[in-house]
PDB file of C-alpha atoms in Angstrom:
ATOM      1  CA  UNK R   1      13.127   3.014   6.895  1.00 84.00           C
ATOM      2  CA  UNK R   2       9.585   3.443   7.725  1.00 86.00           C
ATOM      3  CA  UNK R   3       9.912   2.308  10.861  1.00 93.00           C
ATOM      4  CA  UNK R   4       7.311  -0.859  10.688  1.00 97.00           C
ATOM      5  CA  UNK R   5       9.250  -3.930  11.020  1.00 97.00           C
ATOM      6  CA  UNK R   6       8.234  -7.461   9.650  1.00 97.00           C
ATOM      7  CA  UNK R   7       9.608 -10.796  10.551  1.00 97.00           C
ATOM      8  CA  UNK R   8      10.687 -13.385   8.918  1.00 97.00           C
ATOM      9  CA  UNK R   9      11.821 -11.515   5.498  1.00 96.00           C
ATOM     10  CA  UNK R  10      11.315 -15.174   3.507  1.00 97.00           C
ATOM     11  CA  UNK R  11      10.021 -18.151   4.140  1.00 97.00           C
ATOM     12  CA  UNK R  12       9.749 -21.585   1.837  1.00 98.00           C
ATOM     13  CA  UNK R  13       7.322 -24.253   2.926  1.00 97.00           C
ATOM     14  CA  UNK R  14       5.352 -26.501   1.392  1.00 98.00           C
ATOM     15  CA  UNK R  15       1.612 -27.234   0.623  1.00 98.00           C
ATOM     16  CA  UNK R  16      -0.804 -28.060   3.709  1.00 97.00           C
ATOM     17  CA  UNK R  17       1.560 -26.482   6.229  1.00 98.00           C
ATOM     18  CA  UNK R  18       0.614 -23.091   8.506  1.00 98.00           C
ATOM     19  CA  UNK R  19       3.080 -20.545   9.060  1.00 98.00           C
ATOM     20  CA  UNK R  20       2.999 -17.258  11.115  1.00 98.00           C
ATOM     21  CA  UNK R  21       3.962 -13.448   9.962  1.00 98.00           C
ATOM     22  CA  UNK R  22       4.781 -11.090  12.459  1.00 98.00           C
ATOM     23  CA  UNK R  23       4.725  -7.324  12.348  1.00 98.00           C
ATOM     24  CA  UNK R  24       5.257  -4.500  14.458  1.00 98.00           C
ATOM     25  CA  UNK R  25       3.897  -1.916  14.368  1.00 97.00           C
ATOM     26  CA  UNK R  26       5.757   2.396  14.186  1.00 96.00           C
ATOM     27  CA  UNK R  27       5.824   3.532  17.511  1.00 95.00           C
ATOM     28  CA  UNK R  28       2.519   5.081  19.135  1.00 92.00           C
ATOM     29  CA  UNK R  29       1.139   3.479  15.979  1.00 95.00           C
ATOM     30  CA  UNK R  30      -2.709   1.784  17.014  1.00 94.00           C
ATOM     31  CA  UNK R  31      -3.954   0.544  13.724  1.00 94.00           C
ATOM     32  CA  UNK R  32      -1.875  -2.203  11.697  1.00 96.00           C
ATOM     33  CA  UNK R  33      -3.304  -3.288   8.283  1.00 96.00           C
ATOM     34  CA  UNK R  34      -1.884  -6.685   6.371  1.00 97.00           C
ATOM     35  CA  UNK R  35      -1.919  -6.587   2.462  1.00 97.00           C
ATOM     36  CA  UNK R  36      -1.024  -9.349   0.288  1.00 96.00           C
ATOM     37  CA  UNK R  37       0.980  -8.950  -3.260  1.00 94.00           C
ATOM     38  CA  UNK R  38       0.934 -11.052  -5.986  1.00 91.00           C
ATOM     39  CA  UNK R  39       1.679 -10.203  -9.912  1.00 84.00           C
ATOM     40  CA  UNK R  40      -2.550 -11.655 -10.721  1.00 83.00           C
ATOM     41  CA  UNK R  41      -3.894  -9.791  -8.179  1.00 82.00           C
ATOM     42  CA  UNK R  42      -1.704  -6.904  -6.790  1.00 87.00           C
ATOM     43  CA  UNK R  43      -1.756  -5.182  -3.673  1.00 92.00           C
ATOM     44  CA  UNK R  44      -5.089  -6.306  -2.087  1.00 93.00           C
ATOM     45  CA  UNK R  45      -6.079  -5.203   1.582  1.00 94.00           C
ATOM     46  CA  UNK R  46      -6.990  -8.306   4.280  1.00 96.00           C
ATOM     47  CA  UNK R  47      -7.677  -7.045   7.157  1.00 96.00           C
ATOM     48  CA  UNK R  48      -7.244  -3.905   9.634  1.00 95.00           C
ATOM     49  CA  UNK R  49      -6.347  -4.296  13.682  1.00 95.00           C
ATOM     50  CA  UNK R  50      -7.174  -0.905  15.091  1.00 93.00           C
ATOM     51  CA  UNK R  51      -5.548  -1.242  19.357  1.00 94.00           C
ATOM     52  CA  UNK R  52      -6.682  -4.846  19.649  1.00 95.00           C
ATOM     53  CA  UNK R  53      -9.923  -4.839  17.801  1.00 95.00           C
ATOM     54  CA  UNK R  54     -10.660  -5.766  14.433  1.00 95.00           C
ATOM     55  CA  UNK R  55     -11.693  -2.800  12.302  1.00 92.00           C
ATOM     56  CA  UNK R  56     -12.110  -4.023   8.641  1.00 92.00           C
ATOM     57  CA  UNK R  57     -12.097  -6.869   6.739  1.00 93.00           C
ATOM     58  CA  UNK R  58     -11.133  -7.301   2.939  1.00 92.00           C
ATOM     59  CA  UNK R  59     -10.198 -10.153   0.965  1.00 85.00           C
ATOM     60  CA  UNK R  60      -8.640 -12.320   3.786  1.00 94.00           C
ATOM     61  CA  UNK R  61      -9.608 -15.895   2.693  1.00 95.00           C
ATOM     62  CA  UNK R  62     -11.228 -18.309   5.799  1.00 96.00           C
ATOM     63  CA  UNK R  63      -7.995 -20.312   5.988  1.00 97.00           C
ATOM     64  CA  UNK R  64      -6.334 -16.765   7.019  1.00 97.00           C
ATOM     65  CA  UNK R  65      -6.128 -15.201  10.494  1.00 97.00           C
ATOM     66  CA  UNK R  66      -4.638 -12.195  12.376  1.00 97.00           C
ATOM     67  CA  UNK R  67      -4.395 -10.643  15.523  1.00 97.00           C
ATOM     68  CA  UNK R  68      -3.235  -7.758  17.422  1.00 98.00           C
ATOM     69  CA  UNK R  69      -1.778  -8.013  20.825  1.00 97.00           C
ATOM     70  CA  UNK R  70      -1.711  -5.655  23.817  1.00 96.00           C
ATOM     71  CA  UNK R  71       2.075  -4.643  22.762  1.00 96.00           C
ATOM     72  CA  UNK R  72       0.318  -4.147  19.450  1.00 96.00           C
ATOM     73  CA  UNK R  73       1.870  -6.111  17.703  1.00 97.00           C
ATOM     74  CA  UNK R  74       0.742  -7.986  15.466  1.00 98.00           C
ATOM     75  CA  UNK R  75       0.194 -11.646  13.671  1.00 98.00           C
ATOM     76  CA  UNK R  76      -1.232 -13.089  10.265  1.00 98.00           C
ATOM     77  CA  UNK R  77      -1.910 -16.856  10.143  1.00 98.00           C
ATOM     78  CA  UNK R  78      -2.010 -18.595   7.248  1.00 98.00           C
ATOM     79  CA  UNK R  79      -3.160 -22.458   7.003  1.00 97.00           C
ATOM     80  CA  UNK R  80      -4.130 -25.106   4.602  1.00 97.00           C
ATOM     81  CA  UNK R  81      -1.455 -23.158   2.497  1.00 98.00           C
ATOM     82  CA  UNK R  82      -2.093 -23.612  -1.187  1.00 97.00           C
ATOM     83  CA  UNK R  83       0.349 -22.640  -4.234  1.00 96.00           C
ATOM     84  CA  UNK R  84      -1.127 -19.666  -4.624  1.00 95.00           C
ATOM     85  CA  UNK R  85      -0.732 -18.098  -1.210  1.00 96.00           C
ATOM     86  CA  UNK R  86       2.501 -17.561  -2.692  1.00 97.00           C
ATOM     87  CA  UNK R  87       3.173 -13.885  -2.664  1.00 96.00           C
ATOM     88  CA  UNK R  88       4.656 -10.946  -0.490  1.00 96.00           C
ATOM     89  CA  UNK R  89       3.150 -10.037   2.205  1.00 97.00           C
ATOM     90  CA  UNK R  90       3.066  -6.420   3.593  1.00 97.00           C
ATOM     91  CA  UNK R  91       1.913  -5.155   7.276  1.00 97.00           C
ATOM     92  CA  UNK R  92       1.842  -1.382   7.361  1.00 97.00           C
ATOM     93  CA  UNK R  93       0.623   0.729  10.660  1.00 96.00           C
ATOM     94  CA  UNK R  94      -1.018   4.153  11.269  1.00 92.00           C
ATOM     95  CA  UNK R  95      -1.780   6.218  13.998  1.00 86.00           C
ATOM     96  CA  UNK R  96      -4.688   8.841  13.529  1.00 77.00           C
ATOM     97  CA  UNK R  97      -4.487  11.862  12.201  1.00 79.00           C
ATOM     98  CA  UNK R  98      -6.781  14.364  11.128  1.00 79.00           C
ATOM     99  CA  UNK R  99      -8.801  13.504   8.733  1.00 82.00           C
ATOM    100  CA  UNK R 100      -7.613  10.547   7.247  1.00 85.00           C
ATOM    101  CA  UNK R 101      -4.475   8.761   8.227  1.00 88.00           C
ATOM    102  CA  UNK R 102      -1.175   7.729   6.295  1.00 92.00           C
ATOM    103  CA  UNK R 103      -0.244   4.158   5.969  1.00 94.00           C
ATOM    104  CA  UNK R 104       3.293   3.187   6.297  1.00 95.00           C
ATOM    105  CA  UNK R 105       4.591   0.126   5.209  1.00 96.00           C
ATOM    106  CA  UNK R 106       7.291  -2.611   6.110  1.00 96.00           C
ATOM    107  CA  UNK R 107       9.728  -4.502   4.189  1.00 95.00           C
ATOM    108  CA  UNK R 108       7.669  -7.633   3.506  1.00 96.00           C
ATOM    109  CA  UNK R 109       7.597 -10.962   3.905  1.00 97.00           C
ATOM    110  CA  UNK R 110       8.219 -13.498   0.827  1.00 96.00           C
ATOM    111  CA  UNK R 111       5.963 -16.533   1.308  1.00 97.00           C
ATOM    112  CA  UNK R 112       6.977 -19.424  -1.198  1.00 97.00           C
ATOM    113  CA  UNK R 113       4.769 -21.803  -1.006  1.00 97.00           C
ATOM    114  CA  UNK R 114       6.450 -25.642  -2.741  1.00 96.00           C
TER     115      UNK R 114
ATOM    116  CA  UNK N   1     -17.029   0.400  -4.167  1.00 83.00           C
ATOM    117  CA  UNK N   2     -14.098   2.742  -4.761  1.00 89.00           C
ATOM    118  CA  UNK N   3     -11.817   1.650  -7.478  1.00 93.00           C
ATOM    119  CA  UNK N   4      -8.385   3.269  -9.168  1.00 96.00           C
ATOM    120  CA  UNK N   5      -7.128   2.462 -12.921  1.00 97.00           C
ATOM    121  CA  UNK N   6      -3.572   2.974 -13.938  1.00 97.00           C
ATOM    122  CA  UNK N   7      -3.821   2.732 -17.153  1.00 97.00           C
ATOM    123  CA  UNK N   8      -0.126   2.503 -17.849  1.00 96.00           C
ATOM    124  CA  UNK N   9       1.698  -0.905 -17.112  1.00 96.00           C
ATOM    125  CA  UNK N  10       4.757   1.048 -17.570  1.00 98.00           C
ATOM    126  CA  UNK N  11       6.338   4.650 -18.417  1.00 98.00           C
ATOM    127  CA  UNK N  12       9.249   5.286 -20.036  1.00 98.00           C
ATOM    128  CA  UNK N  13      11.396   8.223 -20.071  1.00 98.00           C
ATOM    129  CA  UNK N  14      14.621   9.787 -20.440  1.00 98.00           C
ATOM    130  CA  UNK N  15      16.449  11.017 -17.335  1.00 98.00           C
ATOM    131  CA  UNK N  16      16.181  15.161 -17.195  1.00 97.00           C
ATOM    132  CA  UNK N  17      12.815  14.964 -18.920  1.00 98.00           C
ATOM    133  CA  UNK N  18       9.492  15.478 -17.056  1.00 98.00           C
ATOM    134  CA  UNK N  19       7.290  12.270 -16.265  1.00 97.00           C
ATOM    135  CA  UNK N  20       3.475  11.759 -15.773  1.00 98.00           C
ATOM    136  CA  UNK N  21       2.191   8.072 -14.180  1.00 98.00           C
ATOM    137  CA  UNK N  22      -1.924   8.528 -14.675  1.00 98.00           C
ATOM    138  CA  UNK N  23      -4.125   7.675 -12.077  1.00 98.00           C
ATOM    139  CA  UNK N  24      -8.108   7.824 -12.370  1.00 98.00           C
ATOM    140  CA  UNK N  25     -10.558   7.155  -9.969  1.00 96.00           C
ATOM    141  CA  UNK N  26     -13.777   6.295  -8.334  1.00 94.00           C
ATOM    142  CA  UNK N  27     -15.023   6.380  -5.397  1.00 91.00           C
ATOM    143  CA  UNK N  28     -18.401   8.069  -3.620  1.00 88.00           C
ATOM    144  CA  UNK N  29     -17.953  11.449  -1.820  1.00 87.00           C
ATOM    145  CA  UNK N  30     -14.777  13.933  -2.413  1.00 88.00           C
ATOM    146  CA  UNK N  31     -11.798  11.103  -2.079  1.00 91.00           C
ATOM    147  CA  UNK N  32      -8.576  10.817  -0.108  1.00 94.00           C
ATOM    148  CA  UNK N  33      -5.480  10.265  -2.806  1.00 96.00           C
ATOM    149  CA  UNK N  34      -2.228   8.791  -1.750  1.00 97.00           C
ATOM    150  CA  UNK N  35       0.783   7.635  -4.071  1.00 98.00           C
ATOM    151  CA  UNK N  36       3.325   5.280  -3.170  1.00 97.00           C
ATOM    152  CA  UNK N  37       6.371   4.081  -4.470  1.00 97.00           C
ATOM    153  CA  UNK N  38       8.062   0.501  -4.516  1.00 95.00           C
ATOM    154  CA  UNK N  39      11.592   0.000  -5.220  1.00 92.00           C
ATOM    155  CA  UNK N  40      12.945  -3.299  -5.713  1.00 87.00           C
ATOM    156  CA  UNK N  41      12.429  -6.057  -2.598  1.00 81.00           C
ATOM    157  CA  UNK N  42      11.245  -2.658  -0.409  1.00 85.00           C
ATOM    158  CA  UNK N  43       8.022  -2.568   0.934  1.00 89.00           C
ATOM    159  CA  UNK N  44       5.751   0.866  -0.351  1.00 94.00           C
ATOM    160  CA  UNK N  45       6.654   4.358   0.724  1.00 95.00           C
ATOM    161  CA  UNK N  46       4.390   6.908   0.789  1.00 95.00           C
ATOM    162  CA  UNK N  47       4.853   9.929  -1.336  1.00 96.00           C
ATOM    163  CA  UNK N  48       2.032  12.329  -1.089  1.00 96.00           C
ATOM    164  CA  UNK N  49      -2.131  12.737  -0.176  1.00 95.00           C
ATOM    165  CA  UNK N  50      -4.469  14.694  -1.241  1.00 95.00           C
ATOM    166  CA  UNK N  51      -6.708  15.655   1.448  1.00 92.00           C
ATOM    167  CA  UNK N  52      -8.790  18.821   0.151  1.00 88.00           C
ATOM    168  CA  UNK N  53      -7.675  22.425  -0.521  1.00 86.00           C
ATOM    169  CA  UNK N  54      -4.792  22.721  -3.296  1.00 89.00           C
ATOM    170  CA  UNK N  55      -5.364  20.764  -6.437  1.00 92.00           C
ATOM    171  CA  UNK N  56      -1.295  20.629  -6.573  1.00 96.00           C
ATOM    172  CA  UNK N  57       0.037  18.649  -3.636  1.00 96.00           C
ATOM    173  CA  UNK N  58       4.074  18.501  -3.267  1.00 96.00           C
ATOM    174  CA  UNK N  59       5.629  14.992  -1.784  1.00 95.00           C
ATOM    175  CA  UNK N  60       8.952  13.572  -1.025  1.00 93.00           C
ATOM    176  CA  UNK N  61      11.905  13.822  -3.718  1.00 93.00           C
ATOM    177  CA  UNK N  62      10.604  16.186  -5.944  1.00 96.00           C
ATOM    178  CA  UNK N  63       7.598  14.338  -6.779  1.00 97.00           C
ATOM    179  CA  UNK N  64       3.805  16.459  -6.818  1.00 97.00           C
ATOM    180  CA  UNK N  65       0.493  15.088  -8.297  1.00 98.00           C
ATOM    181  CA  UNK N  66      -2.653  16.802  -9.686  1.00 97.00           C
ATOM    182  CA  UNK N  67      -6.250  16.510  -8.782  1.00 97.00           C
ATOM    183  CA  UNK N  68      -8.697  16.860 -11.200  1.00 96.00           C
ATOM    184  CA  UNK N  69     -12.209  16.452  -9.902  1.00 94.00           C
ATOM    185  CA  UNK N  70     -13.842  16.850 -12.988  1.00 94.00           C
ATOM    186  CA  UNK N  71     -11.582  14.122 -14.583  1.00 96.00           C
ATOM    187  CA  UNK N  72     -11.891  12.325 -11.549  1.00 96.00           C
ATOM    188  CA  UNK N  73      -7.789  12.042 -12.132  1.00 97.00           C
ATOM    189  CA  UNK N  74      -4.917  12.325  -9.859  1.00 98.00           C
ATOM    190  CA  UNK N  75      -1.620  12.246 -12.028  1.00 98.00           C
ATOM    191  CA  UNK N  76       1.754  11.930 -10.393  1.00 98.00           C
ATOM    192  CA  UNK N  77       4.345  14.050 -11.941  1.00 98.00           C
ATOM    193  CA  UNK N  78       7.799  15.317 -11.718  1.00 98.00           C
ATOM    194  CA  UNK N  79       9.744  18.184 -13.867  1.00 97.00           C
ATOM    195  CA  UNK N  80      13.134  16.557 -14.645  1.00 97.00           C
ATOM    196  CA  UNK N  81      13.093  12.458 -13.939  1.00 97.00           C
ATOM    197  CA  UNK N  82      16.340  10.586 -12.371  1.00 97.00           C
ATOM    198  CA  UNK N  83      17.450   7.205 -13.158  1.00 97.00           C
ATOM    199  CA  UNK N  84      17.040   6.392  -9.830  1.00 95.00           C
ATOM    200  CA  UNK N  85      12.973   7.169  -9.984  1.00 97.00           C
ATOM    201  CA  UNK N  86      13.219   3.764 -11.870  1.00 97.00           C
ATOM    202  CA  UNK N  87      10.291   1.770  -9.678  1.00 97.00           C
ATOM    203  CA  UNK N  88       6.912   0.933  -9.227  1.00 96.00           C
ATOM    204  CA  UNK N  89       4.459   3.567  -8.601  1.00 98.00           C
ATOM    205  CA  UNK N  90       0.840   2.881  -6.629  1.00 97.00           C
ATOM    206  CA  UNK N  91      -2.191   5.182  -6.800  1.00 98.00           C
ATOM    207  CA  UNK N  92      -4.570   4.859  -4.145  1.00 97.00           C
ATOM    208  CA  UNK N  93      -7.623   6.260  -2.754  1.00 95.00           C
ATOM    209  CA  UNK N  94      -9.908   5.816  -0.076  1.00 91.00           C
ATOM    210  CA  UNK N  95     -13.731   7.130   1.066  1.00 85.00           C
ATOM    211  CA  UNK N  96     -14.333   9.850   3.232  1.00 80.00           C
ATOM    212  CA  UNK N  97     -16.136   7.293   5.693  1.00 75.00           C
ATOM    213  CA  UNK N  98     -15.304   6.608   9.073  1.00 67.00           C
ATOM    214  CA  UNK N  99     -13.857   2.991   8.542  1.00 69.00           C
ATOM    215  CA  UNK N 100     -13.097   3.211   5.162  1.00 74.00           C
ATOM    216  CA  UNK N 101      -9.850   1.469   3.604  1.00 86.00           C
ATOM    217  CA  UNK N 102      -7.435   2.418   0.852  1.00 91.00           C
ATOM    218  CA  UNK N 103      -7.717   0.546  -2.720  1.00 93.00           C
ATOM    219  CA  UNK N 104      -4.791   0.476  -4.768  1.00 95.00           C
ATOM    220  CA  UNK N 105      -4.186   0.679  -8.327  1.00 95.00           C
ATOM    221  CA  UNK N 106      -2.582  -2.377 -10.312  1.00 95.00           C
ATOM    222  CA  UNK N 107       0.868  -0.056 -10.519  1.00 96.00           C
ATOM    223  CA  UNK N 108       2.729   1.811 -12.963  1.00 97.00           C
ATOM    224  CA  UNK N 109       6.291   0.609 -13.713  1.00 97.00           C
ATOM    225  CA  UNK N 110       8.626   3.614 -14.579  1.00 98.00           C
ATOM    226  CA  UNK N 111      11.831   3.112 -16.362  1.00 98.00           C
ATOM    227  CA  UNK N 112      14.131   6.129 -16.842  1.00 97.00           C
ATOM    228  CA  UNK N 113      16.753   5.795 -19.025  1.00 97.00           C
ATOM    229  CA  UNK N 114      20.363   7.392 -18.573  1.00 96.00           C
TER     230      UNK N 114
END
């Protein structure tokens, strides 16, 4: 158990709908990342929430959002859904250490998209 | 942009025999390596980094990988394979930038057999 839980584990819905992921984060950990998995494109990096702030941006499509709260937290958004949001999606969290950090990851959350 | 190749969509092996899962990369500047490990419906977990130093680096459950600057390589291997190594195996690396974020490989699925 890394320690980096995710919420809800699967979730079904159907085209046009928005749905919400939650993570949270190890303890003491500032930065959260959210990666999305699919068997096309495999493990590709959206976006990074370092104590509230956005700190880097990958391949997070428009219709996609996150945020970080003050408990830190943290959300991804995901609207307009499309068949091909289906996939798992991953949060993992870091806390600095010198000189690069190690990501850990949590369980997942199974989007089907219908 | 930094990139990783695993050339291998999957390894097999016999259990008590060593394995190798490749991993080549690129990347500007000397890179940060990590390998990861998925098991089935788990999210990653990390196995080892290279930061500098030590072109062996030892990780969790016997595992250890190789860097070869010249080859631009960073293999994971392991002297005698179990069955229950049987999963899918991530290479990553990431710039020695500030804000820099990790890239991962397509995966390596590695089957030992009994």
């Amino acid at each position: 158990d890394s320690g980096v839980t995710q919420t809800p584990k699967h979730l079904i819905t159907a085209t046009g709908q928005r749905v919400t992921l939650r993570c949270s984060p190890r303890s003491g950990d500032l930065s959260v990342y959210w990666y999305q998995q699919s068997l096309d494109q495999g493990l590709q990096f959206l976006i990074q929430y370092y104590n509230g702030e956005e700190r880097a941006k990958g391949n997070i499509l428009e219709r996609f959002s996150a945020q970080q709260f003050p408990d830190l937290h943290s959300e991804l958004n995901l609207s307009s859904l499309e068949l091909g949001d289906s996939a798992l999606y991953f949060c993992a969290s870091s806390s600095w250490t010198f000189p690069v950090d190690t990501q850990y990851f949590g369980p997942g959350t199974r989007l089907t998209v219908l | 942009a930094q990139s990783v190749a695993q050339p291998e969509d999957q390894v097999n092996v016999a259990e008590g025999n060593p394995l190798t899962v490749k991993c080549t990369y690129s990347v500007s500047g000397n890179p940060y390596l990590f390998w990861y490990v998925q098991y089935p419906n788990r999210g990653l977990q990390f196995l080892l980094k290279y930061i500098t130093g030590d072109n062996l680096v030892k990780g969790s459950y016997g595992f250890e990988a190789e860097f070869n600057k010249s080859q631009t390589s960073f293999h994971l291997k392991k002297p005698s394979a179990l069955v229950s190594d049987s999963a899918l195996y991530f290479c990553a690396v990431r710039a020695p930038t500030g804000y820099s974020t990790l890239t991962f490989g397509k995966g390596t699925m590695l089957l030992v057999s009994p």
